[in-house]
Every structure is written in C-alpha cells, then in structure tokens.
Amino acid sequence: MADPSQLIKHIESYVDSSRSPTQQASSLDAIVSLLKNDAVTIGSLVKEMEMYLTVTDDILRARGILLLGEALNRLSSKPLDNATIHSLITFFTERLADWRALRGALVGCLALLRRKSIGIVTNIDAKAVAKSYLQNLQVQSLAQHDRKLCFELLECLLEHYPEAAASLGEDLIYGICEAIDGEKDPQCLMLTFHIVELLVQLFPDPSGPISSFAGDLFGILGCYFPIHFTHPKAEDIDVQRDDLSRALMLAFSSTPLFEPFAMPLLLEKLSSSLPSAKVDSLKYLSCCTLKFGADRIAKHAGAIWSSLKDAIYSSGEELIPTFNSEPTSNSDFQKNQIAAEALALLEKVIVQNTDLFLSMIIGDEEVNMIFNNITNYESCNAISLQSKQKLHMVGHILNVSAKASLSSCNRVFENFFPRLMEVLVLSVEKTSGACHSNDSCVNSSKISYGSLYLCVELLGACRDLFTTSENLTPQIISPNEKCCCLLQCYSTSLTRIFSSILATCTSGPSYDADMYLGVKGLQILATFPGGYLLMSKSTFDDVLMTFMSIITVDFNKTLLWKHALKALVNIGSFIHGCNESEQASYMDIVVDKIILLALSANNSMPWPLKLTAISSISTSGQKYMLKIVLWLEEMILTNLSEFYVEGHQKSAEIIIQLFECYSNELLPWIQKNEGLEEVLQFVVNIWNQIESCMAFSVRVHEKELIDVTMKFMKLAVACCSVESQNMIIHKAFSVLSSSPSLQLKESLSDISVQRERLAPTQETDKFSTRDEWILSLFASVIIAVRPQTHIPNTRTVLHLFITALLKGYVTAAQALGSLLNKLDLKSNGTSISGHCTLEEAIDIIFSSKSFDNVPLGGHGITNNGDEISFPNLCLGAASNGLQQINVIVGLAWVGKGLLMRGHEKAKNITMVFLKCFLLDSGIGTLPLKQVSENSCKQDVHHSVMKASADAFQILMTDSELCLNRKFHAIIRPLYKQRFYSSLMPILQPLINEADSSFSRSMLYRAFAHVIIDTPLSVVLNDAKKLIPLLLDGLALLCKDILDKDIMYGLLLVLSGILTHKNGKEAAIDNAHIIIKCLIELVEYPHMMLVRETAIQCLVAMSELPHTRIYPLRIQVLGAISKALDDPKRAVRQEAVRCRQAWASIASRSLHF
C-alpha cells in the first residue's frame, strides 16, 4: 500500500485552487497511477477525501468531487465490484442537486455510466440518475462546458440504458425538450441533434408518447434549418458546418412523425435565394424520402415535382452541356450542385412512387410543350438561352426517369421515344406486326438539334440501366420489354442517322453540338450490354470504321478527332470483356489500323497525333496494349539500329517521341495492370542490340535521344521486381565487360587502380560514342535498382564510375551516389568476387588512409597530405580547373547519397566544399595554397568556388533524375533538418568573416541553396538569426541575372517567414531593413515572380505593429506607385492590394 501521506499530499494539491493547472494535472496523474497499480483502493481514496466531498466550502467541495469524478474517468477498464459502483453512482446522483459542485457530479456519473468492463451501473441506478437529472438541472442556465457534459450524460443514458430511460415516459421527453431548447453552441448542438434522433428511436410506436411531442420537438429542430454557421473561431473547434448539417438531417428524418412538419419547411426553403439553403433542402428531402415512406411522401408529390422542376431549371447555364470539350463519363450538369441534388431526389421519388411521379412528368405541360415544339429546335446556336435551358431540363429529367427502374424506362420510352423518331424523320412501316424503319428517309440536314439531344439522353439512360442490371443480376431484362422492342426497331436507322451527322461534320462546317451528339450516339449504341446488343456485327464494324475514318482522315478537325478517339477508347474498354467477335473486330479495324497508320509514310497525319492515338487506344484493354507495346518496341529497336549505324536524324526524332510515349503513357498503365514481363524483355532487347552493334556512327551524339533513352531505362528498371532487375543488370554488365575500352584491370589492388583513375586526365579524353551509350544506360540501371538487387563486381563498377565522372559524365556521378546510397552496410557473409560493402566503397573513393586523419581546425576545415584523393583534387591537385569541377560535382552526388541514408561521411564531403570557398581568402589558420596573381588561375578558382556553392543545391534539392523514392533510394527521415542543423553553425561564421567579396558571395550562394530546400518549420525556429543573412543574400545575388532563380527561392523563404505567426515576431526587430530590401526588389527587372513575391511580402509587413512600419509608409507607397505600371498583370494586381494595405495604415494610426 502507498504511504497515506503521499496520497493526502496529492489530494490537497489538486483541490487547492491556487495551484497551477499543470500541478493539479500532475497530482491527478499520480493518484490515478496509485489506483491502477492497486497501491490505493477506491474505498481508501474516498475515505481520505471524505472531508473534501462534504465540506461546506463550495470551492473545496467542487474540487473534491471533480477529483473523484476525473479519477473514475481514468479507470474505465479497472474492475470494480457492484457495491462500490452502486455506492459511487448513488453519491454522484445526489450531487446533481448541488449546482456548485455540478461539474464533478456530471463527470462522475458519465465515468460510471460509460463503463463496459467488470462493474457497471444497473438499470435501477441509471433510472435514478435520469430522474435526478430531470428534477435538478436547468441546462440552458449553465456554462458551455457544463451544458456539453449534461448533453453527453443524456446521450449516454439513451444509448446505453434505453429501458431505464424509456420507463420515464413523457417526463423524459419533456425534460429533453426543455434542456435542448435555445442551444447555440456548435459542439452542444451536435449532441442535441443526436439526442433527438435517439429519443424518437426509443419510442417507435406512432401512437406512443412521442406522438404528442412531435410538433414541439420539430419546432425546436426546425429553427436551426438551414444551418448558418457563424462561430467566430471555427478553427478552434472540431465541428464544421457540414457536420452540423448532417446531424440535423439525421434528426429531421429520424421518425415519420416529423413528416407533417418537415416536408412543408423543406419545400418552402427550396425557394430560398441562398444556394446553400437549396442544396441543404434537397439533401434533407432525399434523406426524408427514404425514411418517411411512400405513402407519406405521396401526399406532397405535386409540390415535390413542381419544386424539383423549378430547381433544375433555375440552375441556369450550368445545366447546358459544354460540347466543345472532350466527352466525360459524368454529365456536365453535375458541376452544379443544385441540379445534381435535385436530379438525385427525383430518381429516389420515382423509384419510390413510380406511377405517381411518371404520370406527373408525362402529363406536365412544359414537358409536352417541348415535344410539341421540338421541330423549332433546329440548331443549338439558333435557340434562345431560355429555350435551351428548358430543353436541357427536360433532357435531364427524362434521363433520370428512364434509368430509375425498368418499369420507368418502359413507360418513358413508350410515351416519348416514338415521338422523337417521328421528328427525326424516321417513318416506320409495320409488316406482320414487326417494325422496319425506312432508312431512305434519313436526311441529316433536316434533323433538329432538340430531337437529337433528347434521343441521345434517352439512349444513354437505357444503356446505363441495362449495364447496371447486367452487373447486378445477369439476364434480368427480357428482350420483350417495351424499351428493348423500340430500340431494336430503330437501332439500324439510329446508327445511320448518327453516321450521316458525322459525315456532314467531316464534309464541311458544323456545330460542336452536332459533332458531340453524333459521336455520343454511335458510342452508346455500340456499348449496349451483350444480351441487348442493338447492332449486327456488320453494323458494329461500320461504326468502328466511321470513327477510324475520322482518326485517319479528319485529324485537322481537332474537336471531332478528340471525340472520336475518346469514343473508340470507351468502346474498346467496354467490349474487352465481351465475346470474341467484337474483340476481333476491334483488333482488326482499330488496333491494327492504328499501327499501320503509324508505319505509313504516306499519311499526312502529324507524328505526335499518331502517338496520341496509339497511346490512347492501347489503354482500352490489356490485349490491345500488348500488341501495341510489341509494335512500339519493334519500332524503337529498328530506328535505334538505323541511328546507331547511319546516324539518321529522322530516326532520332522518331525514337525520342516513341520513348516519350512509352515512358509517360504506356509504362504507368502497364505497371498498374501487371504487364511487366514485356517490359523486362524489351529492356534486355535494348542491351542485346547495343551488344550486337559494334560500330556506331560518328554522328551519334544526340543528347536528347540519350536523355529519353536513359529516362525510359530508369523507369522501366525501377518498376521491375528484384529478380527481373538481377537479370537486367547481369545482361548490362556483360555488355559493359565486352567493351575493351571500358574493361578494368581487376588484378590490380584498389589503391593502384584508384591512382590510375585519379591520375590527371585531359578534358578531351572522352569515351567513344558506343561506350558513352553503354556507360549512360548502365548508370541508368544502377540508379533505378532496388537496394536488394545484386550488383556484380561492385569494385569494378565503382572504378568505372570514378573514371567517368573525372571525364565529366554527370550520369556516372549520379550512379555513384545511388550506388553508395543502396550498398549494404555489412557483408552478407558470402564471399563474392569483386563485391564490397559501403565502408569499403567509401575507402576506395576517398582514399581514407590520408583523408580520415585530417584534423579539423577552427571551422572544421584543414588541408593535410599530398596523396592523390578526391578531396585533394577538389582543392587544387587536379591538372586543370575543369577536372576540379568534375570532382566537385561527383563528390556532391556521392555526398547526397550518403546524406540521404544518414551516413557520417557526408559531413567530411561538406567540409571539402567549404574549404574550396577559402581558396582566395585569408580566413582562419588553415594552411591554404597561395593563389596566383595570374588572372587565368583566378578565373579557375572562381569557377571551382561556384561549383562548390552549387554542390549544396545537389545535396539539398529533391532530384527527379536519381536518388528518390521512385528509384528506391534509402531515405532517412528528417535528413535535411539534421544537415541544416549541423551546417549552419559552421557556415554562418564563415560568411561573417569572409574578407574576399567573391568568396563571400559564393558562401551566400551556398547558404541560399541550403535554406531554400530546408523545411520552413525548421527555418522558423531560427528566423531571428536567419533574416539578416537572407536580406544580405538578396542584396548580393540581385546583381547577376543568372542568379534570378536563387533570388526567387530566397524570397519565397522570406515570404514564408513573414506570413507565419512565429516568423512575424522575428521580423519585428528587422522591420526597417526588410522593408528597404523589398522596396528595391519591387523593381527587379529580370523576373516577374520576384517582383510579385516582393510586393506580397510588403503586404505581409503591413500587418506588423504600427510603430515599427509607419515611418517607411511613404517610401513603400512610392515604390508601389511605380509597380502599378508594371508590364505584368499579376504584379499590378498585387500592387493594388499592397497600396490598399499600406494606405489603410494612416486610418489605423488615427484610431491608434
């Protein structure tokens, strides 16, 4: 048992109102810990607290009861015996009458009533709690938190003790009405709405006690509709308007007894001028329709139909489809929420009361007026806006009505479809009771837009209904259904009329609407489910050929071409799972012809359009994708072969576009649909081709081609499994080994090989063209492999990349960084020739024998030893400046790979870069080489220093080319934050002490690269120290046009600081210099984004304390007045905002 004195000490600390909240919370935690560990029992706690639970001092008594309640709340899972539970709940029940100690009593009751483990409150005790609640609590007179506890207690009683609550009958209902009436707090309202929902479920009998209170309850609920959320600090609470609205909707629909009150209110609010009120009314009506039942809703059918028709029509132009865009799976009218909700409600009421609502739709005067005057709607462009809105309103209503159910579809088609066919000039002859359409009557020039549009809407609705029915219950629809008979009767003529419309569109000027409806109509007819297919095979083939004719011949009609291509993709996707005849037709007519089209040199279609068509069609199904992928691979390999040998520029252009298509369009689809075997084989085939082609043309130096080939190689390898990657890398390594000039002398020791690789090289000492291709593609493979993939002869690969990066091959440097990022830390125990661990690879690269023993001086920088190594090459041991720069770039990528995985060696690389900044400086005590007065050497030093500064950009910036998650890099969390924290204490003093203007500018450049890519949350912590550096950096870098991107990045960091609460506090001390710097940047000539962001920063500065910024008001307004004449509109807009913000400072100063 615990020492009683300790328990008493904690009790006294908690009940002492003079103690801080933190101290009180600590005391409560200590007491709960004692109880959980059985060092103190509940009984002994109550005994020790007896004085505080009954004392006449209101504050002490309230604190004591609250302590007991909070302690029990923390012990919900601790078993308690029934006697203890009964004693405690009885005590808290009595305390509900003690209004000064009410909070503790509520917390205690809730803690006990919510228990689910051993020891729960009985129904008798729960009923006693409810009685005491109703007798003693005046909820609306309490503070918000206490009201919330009261409502939580009611909710708990209704949910967990329904029998006890129901036994109180009308007293409970009356008490709840009194408690919730007039509530305004959002959190409390969420509870009150749920309480009403639970209450009516407690008394389901329509003639029960709830029936006499239904009006009163709904009167309380109704005053909240529609929800008007005006809470001043919405961000401080977890309740949003949508949460409240949904809770109220559930309360509205909780019982059919609310129907006489809810339906008139909701229908009335549909006429509101507030769009949000209309949307809410429609949502609530949809919910209530399902809950109130068909009979009750039928009483309001006329009002519902009238209101829905008005709501759909009032949606205005949003209801009209936009025909000049690609067809989408969702209708354009759904952009309008009111129309979408109204049509959703219409579908529900039709399903619920089919005959009643269809009779009203069929008999509606406005609907029939549209059909009676349908011949007047000849052209989409010739119809008035009002008439167009009515036409599309009817179209959407018929669409929803037809797809609501099979019976509704039959009735809608029976009443409207023949009338449309008559208007479409399709005469019907009946022979022996069968329908035969007279195709000679088809005349596309006389077809009215209105009839065509309504026809497409009905066809689409029927197709959607059939598709849904087939997916849910196959063979549920009989071909003898009325809608099926009518469709089969007219299908051939409909196909001809849609085709004739498209023929008209291709032969001359046409309207966008005609194009859209012609394509859409044929697409719908071609995609009816197999059991109800409306087309013979020959007709289906004709449709495909019509679309293909548009693709191959009418590619200059951009919109029609896009519609036709989209339709072909949709048809292909639809029939991919159907019978073989449709698939065979699609393969022969569409896929094969698309491939022939691409192969044809006579066709005048632009090559990019051919690729667009190919990539789109390929996504119709895996079978089509496979065929197109195989063709695409053959095309690439053929053109690569021609390019390797002959160096044809045309072949290079084709390959570039083919690879772009494969990488950007096909590869993501293949990866998603598990077709990676073909990708693996293609990658191997590329290597086979390079292996077989020994003599490359001297003209093969197309950088863009190498880049796209590398991009494909990386993406393809990255999506393969480890097993496939092992196959690829072994093939690539065998090709690499077969090149005499790339072979390494593996018999030499690491040090001798390293000396050979690090020996000075000439700038022109490049690889052969073939070797460049092999090296680049092999590096791409290394970049993309997974860490688990085995790389053969790692030492050889390592030496090869070192040699290549010294010659200036950046890809080799990226591959080297990727290799070190993914190498194993330790040997796996098996002895493999040429394999090495991460530490062994680092020793090879850095010649660790001399580098690891370098002592760190005042700033962590020294130079010691003359042995040839990467660090010494960076610091001047290289034969020329270009080699120094190559080594720096290589070290940067190596450092990035190590930094991302959290390796300590990244720090050593950083020190090498910092040391390069001091090549012409006299900082510190470092024994640096004397800089020659020769201007040529000075330029070399400056280039090296600039390369070192830009190395920090490589270290910090996320790269799309390598070392990212897509290419399976090992990324340690928060590596950028750690790098920033370790670097800034070194970099900042170097900047302050630099006595060379150039080295100072380069240090600022390095600082900029680091700070730009450091997460803002980290920067904000050091904002006070960083703001002066940021401003100095902006002042230095603004002089060179080449630094405009860095300028913009720094300005974005400053903007992030100024717009954050913590950053504004840091900016106050530097307000004057910040504003002066920004004023200068308002006129920055080299980049519009810099000017725009500078002005945005000035707007943020206007929110700082008046006394800090008012003296500079005139200067700011003067600079902004010039920005008002800026040639860029975005800058002028920001200048207007800024002028208003700073001009208002005068009025604020008067108020101040």
PDB file of C-alpha atoms in Angstrom, residues 99 101 148 155 166 292 298 410 445 473 572 954 971 986-987 991 1038 1088 1126:
ATOM      1  CA  TRP A  99     -25.215  23.132  -8.512  1.00  0.00           C
ATOM      2  CA  ALA A 101     -20.298  21.075  -7.494  1.00  0.00           C
ATOM      3  CA  LYS A 148     -21.869  19.807 -23.030  1.00  0.00           C
ATOM      4  CA  GLU A 155     -26.837  10.782 -24.794  1.00  0.00           C
ATOM      5  CA  ALA A 166     -37.936   4.803 -21.648  1.00  0.00           C
ATOM      6  CA  PHE A 292     -40.807   8.679 -44.192  1.00  0.00           C
ATOM      7  CA  ALA A 298     -47.180  10.770 -51.921  1.00  0.00           C
ATOM      8  CA  ASN A 410     -40.524   1.194 -70.405  1.00  0.00           C
ATOM      9  CA  SER A 445     -29.620  18.201 -92.907  1.00  0.00           C
ATOM     10  CA  THR A 473     -28.322  -9.600 -61.839  1.00  0.00           C
ATOM     11  CA  GLY A 572     -12.642  -0.854 -76.612  1.00  0.00           C
ATOM     12  CA  ILE A 954      22.695  18.992 -55.313  1.00  0.00           C
ATOM     13  CA  ILE A 971      15.925   7.988 -47.342  1.00  0.00           C
ATOM     14  CA  ILE A 986      29.836  26.428 -39.430  1.00  0.00           C
ATOM     15  CA  LEU A 987      28.545  28.340 -42.437  1.00  0.00           C
ATOM     16  CA  ILE A 991      30.049  34.284 -44.071  1.00  0.00           C
ATOM     17  CA  CYS A1038      20.307  40.582 -57.201  1.00  0.00           C
ATOM     18  CA  MET A1088       8.295  38.830 -62.732  1.00  0.00           C
ATOM     19  CA  ASP A1126       4.376  47.097 -64.306  1.00  0.00           C
TER      20      ASP A1126
END
